[in-house]
mmCIF file with all atom_site columns, C-alpha atoms in Angstrom:
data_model
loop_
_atom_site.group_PDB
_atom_site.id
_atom_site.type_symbol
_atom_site.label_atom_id
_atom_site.label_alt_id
_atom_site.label_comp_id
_atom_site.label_asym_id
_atom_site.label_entity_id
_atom_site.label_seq_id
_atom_site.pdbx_PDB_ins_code
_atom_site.Cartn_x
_atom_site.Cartn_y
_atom_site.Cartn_z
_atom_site.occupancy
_atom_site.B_iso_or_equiv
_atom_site.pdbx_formal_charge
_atom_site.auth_seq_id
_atom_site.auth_comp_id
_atom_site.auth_asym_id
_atom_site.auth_atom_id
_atom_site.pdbx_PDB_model_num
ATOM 1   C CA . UNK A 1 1   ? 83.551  108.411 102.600 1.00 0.00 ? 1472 UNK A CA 1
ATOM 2   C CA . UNK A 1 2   ? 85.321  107.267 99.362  1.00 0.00 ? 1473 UNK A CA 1
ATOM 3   C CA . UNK A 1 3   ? 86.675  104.588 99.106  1.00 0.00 ? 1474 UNK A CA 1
ATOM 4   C CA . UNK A 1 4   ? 90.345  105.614 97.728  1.00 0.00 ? 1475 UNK A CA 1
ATOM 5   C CA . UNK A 1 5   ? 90.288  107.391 101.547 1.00 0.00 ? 1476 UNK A CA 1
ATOM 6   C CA . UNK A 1 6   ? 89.276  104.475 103.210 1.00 0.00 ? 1477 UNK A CA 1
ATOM 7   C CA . UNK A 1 7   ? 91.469  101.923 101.624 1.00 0.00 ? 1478 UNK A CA 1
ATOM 8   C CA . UNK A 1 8   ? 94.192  105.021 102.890 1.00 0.00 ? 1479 UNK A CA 1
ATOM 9   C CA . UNK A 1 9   ? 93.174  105.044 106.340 1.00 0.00 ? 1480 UNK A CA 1
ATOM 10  C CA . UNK A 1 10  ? 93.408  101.121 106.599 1.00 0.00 ? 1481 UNK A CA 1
ATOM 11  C CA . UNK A 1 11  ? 96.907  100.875 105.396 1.00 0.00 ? 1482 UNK A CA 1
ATOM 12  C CA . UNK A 1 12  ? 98.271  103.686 107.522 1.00 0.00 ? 1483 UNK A CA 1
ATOM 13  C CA . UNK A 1 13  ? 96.615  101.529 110.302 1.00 0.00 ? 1484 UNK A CA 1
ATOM 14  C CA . UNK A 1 14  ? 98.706  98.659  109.219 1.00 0.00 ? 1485 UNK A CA 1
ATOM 15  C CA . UNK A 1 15  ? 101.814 100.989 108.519 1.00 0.00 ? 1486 UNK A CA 1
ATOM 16  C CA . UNK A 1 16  ? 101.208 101.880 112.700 1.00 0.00 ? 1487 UNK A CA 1
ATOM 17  C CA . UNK A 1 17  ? 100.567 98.767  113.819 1.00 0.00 ? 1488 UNK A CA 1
ATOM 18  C CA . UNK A 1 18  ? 103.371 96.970  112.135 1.00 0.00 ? 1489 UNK A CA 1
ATOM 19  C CA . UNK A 1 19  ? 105.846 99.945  113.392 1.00 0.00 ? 1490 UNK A CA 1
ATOM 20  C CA . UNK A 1 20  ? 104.500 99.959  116.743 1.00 0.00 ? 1491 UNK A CA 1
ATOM 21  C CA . UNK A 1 21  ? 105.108 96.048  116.846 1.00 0.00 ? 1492 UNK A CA 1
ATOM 22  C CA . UNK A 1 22  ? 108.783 96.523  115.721 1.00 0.00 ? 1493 UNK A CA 1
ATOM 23  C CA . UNK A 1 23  ? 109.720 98.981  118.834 1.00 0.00 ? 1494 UNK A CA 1
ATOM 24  C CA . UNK A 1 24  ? 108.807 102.459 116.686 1.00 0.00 ? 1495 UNK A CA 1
ATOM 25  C CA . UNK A 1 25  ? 107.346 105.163 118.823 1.00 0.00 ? 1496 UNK A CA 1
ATOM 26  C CA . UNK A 1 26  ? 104.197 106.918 117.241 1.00 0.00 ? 1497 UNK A CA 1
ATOM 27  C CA . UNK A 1 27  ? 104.429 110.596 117.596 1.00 0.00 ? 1498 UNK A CA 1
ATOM 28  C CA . UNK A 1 28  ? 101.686 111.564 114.604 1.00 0.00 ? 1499 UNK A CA 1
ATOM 29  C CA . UNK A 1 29  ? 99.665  109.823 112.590 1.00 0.00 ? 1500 UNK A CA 1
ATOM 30  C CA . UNK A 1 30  ? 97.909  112.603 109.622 1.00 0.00 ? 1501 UNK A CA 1
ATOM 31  C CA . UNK A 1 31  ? 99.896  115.377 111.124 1.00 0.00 ? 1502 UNK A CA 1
ATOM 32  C CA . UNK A 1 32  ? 98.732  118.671 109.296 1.00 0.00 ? 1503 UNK A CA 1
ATOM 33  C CA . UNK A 1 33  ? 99.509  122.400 109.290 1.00 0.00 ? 1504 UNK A CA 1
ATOM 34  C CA . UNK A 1 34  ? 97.885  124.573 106.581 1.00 0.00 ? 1505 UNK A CA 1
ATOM 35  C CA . UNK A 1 35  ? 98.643  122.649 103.610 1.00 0.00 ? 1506 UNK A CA 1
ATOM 36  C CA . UNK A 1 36  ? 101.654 120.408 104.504 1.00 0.00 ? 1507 UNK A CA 1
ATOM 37  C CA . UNK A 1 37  ? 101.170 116.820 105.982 1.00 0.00 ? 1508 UNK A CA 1
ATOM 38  C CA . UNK A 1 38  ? 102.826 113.845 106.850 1.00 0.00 ? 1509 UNK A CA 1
ATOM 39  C CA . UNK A 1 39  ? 101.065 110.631 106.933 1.00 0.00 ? 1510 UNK A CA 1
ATOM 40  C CA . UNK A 1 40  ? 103.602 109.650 110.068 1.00 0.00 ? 1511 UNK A CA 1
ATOM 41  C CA . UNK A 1 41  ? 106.098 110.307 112.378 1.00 0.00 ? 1512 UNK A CA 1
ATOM 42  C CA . UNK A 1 42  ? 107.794 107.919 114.053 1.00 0.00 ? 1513 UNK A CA 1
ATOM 43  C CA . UNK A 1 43  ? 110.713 108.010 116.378 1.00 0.00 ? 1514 UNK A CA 1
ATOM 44  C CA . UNK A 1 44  ? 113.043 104.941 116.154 1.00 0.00 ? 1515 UNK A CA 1
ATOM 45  C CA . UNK A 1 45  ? 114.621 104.107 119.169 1.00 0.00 ? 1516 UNK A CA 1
ATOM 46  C CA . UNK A 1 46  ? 117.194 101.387 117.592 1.00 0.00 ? 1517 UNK A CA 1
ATOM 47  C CA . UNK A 1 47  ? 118.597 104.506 115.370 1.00 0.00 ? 1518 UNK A CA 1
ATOM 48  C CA . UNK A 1 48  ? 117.676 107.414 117.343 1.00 0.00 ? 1519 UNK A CA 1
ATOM 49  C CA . UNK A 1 49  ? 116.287 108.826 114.333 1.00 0.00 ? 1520 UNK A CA 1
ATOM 50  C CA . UNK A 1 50  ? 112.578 110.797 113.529 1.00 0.00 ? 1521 UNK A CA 1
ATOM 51  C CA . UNK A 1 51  ? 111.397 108.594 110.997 1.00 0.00 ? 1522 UNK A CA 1
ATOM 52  C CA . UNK A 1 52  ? 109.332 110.641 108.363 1.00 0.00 ? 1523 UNK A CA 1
ATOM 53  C CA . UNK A 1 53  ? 106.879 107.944 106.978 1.00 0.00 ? 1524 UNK A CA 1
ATOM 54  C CA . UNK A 1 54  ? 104.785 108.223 103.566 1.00 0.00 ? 1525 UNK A CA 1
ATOM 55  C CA . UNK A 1 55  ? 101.980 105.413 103.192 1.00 0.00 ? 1526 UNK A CA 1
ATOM 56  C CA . UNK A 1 56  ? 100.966 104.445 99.515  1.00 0.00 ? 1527 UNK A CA 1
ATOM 57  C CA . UNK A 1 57  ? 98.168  101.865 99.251  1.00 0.00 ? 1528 UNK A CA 1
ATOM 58  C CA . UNK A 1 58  ? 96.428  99.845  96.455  1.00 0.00 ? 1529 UNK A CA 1
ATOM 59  C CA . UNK A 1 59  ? 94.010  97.243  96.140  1.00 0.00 ? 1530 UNK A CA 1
ATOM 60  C CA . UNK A 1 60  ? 96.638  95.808  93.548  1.00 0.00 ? 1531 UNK A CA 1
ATOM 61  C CA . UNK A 1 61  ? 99.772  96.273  91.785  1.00 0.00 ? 1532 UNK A CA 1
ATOM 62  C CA . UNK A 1 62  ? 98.096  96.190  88.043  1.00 0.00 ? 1533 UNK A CA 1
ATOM 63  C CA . UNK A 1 63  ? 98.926  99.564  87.709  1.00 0.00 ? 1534 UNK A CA 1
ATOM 64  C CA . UNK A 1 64  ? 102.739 99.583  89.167  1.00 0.00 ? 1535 UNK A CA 1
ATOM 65  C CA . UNK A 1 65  ? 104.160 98.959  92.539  1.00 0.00 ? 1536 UNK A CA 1
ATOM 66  C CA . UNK A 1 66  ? 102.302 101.260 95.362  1.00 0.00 ? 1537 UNK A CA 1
ATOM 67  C CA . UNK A 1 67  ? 106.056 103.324 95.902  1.00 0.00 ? 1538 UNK A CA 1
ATOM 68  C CA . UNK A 1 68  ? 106.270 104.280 92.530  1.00 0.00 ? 1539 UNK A CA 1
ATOM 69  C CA . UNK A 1 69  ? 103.526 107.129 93.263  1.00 0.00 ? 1540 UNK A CA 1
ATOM 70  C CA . UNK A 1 70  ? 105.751 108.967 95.344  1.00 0.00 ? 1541 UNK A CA 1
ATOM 71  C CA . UNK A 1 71  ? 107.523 111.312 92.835  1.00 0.00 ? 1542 UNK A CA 1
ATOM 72  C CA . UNK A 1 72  ? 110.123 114.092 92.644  1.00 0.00 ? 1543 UNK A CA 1
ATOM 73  C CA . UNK A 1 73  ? 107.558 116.679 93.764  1.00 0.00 ? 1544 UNK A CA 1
ATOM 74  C CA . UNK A 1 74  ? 105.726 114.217 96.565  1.00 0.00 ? 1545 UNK A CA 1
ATOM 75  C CA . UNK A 1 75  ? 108.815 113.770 97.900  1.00 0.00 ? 1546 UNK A CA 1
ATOM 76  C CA . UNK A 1 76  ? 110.092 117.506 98.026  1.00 0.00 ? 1547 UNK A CA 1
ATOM 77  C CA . UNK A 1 77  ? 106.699 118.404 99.470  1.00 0.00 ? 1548 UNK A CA 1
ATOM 78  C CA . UNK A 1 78  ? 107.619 115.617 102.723 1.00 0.00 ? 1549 UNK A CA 1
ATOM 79  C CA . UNK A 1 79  ? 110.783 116.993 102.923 1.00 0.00 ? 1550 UNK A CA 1
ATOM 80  C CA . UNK A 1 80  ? 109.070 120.452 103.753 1.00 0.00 ? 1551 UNK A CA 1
ATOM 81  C CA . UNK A 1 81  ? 107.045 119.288 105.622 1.00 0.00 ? 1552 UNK A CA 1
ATOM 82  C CA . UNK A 1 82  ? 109.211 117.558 107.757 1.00 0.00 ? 1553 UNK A CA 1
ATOM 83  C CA . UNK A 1 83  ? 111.824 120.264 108.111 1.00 0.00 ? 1554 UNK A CA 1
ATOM 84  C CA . UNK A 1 84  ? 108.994 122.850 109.202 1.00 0.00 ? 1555 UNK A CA 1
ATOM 85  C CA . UNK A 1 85  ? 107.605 120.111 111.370 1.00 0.00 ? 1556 UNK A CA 1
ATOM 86  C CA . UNK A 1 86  ? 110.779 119.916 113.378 1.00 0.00 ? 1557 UNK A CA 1
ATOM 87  C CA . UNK A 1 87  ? 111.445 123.188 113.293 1.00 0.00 ? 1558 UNK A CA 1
ATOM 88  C CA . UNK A 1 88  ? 108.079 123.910 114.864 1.00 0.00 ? 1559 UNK A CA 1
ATOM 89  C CA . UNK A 1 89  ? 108.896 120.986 117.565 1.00 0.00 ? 1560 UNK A CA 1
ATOM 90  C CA . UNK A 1 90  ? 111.803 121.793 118.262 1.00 0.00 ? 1561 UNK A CA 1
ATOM 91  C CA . UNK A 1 91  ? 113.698 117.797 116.956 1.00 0.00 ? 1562 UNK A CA 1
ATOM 92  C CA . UNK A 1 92  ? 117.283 118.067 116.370 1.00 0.00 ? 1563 UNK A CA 1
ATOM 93  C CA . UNK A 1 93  ? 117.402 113.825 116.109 1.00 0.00 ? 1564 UNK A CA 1
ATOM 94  C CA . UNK A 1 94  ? 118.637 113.224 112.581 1.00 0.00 ? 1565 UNK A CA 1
ATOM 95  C CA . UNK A 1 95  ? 115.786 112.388 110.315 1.00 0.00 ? 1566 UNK A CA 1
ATOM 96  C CA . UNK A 1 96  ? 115.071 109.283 107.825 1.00 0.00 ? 1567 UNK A CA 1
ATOM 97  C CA . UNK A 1 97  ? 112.784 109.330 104.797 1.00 0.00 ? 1568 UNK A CA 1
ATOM 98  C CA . UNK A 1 98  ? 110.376 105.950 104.864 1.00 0.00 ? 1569 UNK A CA 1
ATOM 99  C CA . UNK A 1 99  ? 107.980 104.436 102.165 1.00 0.00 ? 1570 UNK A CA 1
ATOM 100 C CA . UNK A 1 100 ? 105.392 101.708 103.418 1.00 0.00 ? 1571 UNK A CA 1
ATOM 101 C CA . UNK A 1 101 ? 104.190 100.646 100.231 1.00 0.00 ? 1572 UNK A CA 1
ATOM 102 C CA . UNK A 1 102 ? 100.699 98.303  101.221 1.00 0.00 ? 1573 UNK A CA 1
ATOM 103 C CA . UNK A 1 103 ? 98.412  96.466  99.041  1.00 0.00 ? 1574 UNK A CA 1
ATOM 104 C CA . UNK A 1 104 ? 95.006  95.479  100.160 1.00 0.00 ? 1575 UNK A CA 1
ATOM 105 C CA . UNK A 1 105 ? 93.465  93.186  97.837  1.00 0.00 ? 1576 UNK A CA 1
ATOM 106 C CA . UNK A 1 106 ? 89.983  92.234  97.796  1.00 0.00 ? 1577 UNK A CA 1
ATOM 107 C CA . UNK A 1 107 ? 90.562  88.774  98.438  1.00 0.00 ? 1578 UNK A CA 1
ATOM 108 C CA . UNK A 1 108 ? 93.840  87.460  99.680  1.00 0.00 ? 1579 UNK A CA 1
ATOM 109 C CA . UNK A 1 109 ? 96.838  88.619  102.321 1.00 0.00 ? 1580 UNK A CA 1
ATOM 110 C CA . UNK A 1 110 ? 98.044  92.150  102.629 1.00 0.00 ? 1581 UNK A CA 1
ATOM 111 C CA . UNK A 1 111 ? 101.620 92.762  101.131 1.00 0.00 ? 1582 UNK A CA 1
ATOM 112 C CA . UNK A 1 112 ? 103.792 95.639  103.073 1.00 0.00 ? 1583 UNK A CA 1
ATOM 113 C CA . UNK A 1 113 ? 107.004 96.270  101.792 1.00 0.00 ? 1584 UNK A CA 1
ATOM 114 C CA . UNK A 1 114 ? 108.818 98.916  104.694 1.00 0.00 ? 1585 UNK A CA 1
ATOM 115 C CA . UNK A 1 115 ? 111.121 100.378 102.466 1.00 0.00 ? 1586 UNK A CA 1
ATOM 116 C CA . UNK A 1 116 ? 113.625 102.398 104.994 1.00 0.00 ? 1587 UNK A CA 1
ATOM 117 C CA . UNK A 1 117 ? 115.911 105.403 104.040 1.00 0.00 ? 1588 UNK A CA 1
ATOM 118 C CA . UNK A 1 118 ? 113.612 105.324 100.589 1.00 0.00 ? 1589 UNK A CA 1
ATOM 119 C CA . UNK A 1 119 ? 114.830 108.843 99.581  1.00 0.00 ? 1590 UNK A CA 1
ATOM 120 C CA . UNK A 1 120 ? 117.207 111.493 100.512 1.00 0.00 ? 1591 UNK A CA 1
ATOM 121 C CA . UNK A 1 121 ? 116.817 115.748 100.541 1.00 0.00 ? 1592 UNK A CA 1
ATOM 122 C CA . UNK A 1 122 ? 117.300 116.883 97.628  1.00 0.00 ? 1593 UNK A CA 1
ATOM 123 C CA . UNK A 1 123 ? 119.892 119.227 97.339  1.00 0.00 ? 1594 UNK A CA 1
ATOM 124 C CA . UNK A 1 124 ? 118.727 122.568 95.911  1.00 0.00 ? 1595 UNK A CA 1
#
């Protein structure tokens, strides 16, 4: 397995764990249909909102902040998939966009930055 996947797979487990610890329900974790996906979805209880989560992580912030990777088209791509996955679940709870934005490095303590409401539909 490479290890760009596996450094993935860790910090959606410490996206999940963290949410799970701060009253979030998990309803996916690497949902897929065809060729849309969403890394999670979360229900949050305090809002009564389907939280739509995208997990960026990095073994360090040389190159930029891990968030900065999701652009315009990453983040019209979530969108999609969102709407089609609540479409196909039949979800009428509004919906939030989240970034957890994790870096891993070698040595030294994880830093997760939950960055909630981190982008909006866009229109068009």
């Amino acid at each position: 397995m490479e290890e760009s996947y596996k450094l993935g797979l860790k910090g959606e487990e410490i996206a999940v764990d963290y949410l799970r610890k701060h009253g979030y329900q998990i309803l996916e974790q690497r949902w897929k249909d065809h060729h849309l996906e969403i890394d999670i979805i979360a229900f949050d209880p305090s809002t009564t909102e389907l939280v739509s989560i995208e997990v960026k992580t990095r073994s360090t912030n040389v190159w930029g902040s891990p968030e900065n990777a999701v652009d315009y088209r990453k983040i019209r791509r979530s969108v999609y998939a969102t709407d089609f996955y609540m479409k196909l679940n039949h979800i009428t709870y509004p919906v939030r966009f989240d970034i957890f934005a994790i870096v891993i490095p070698p040595k030294g303590e994880v830093q997760l930055n939950h960055i909630k409401d981190a982008f909006y539909p866009p229109l068009g």
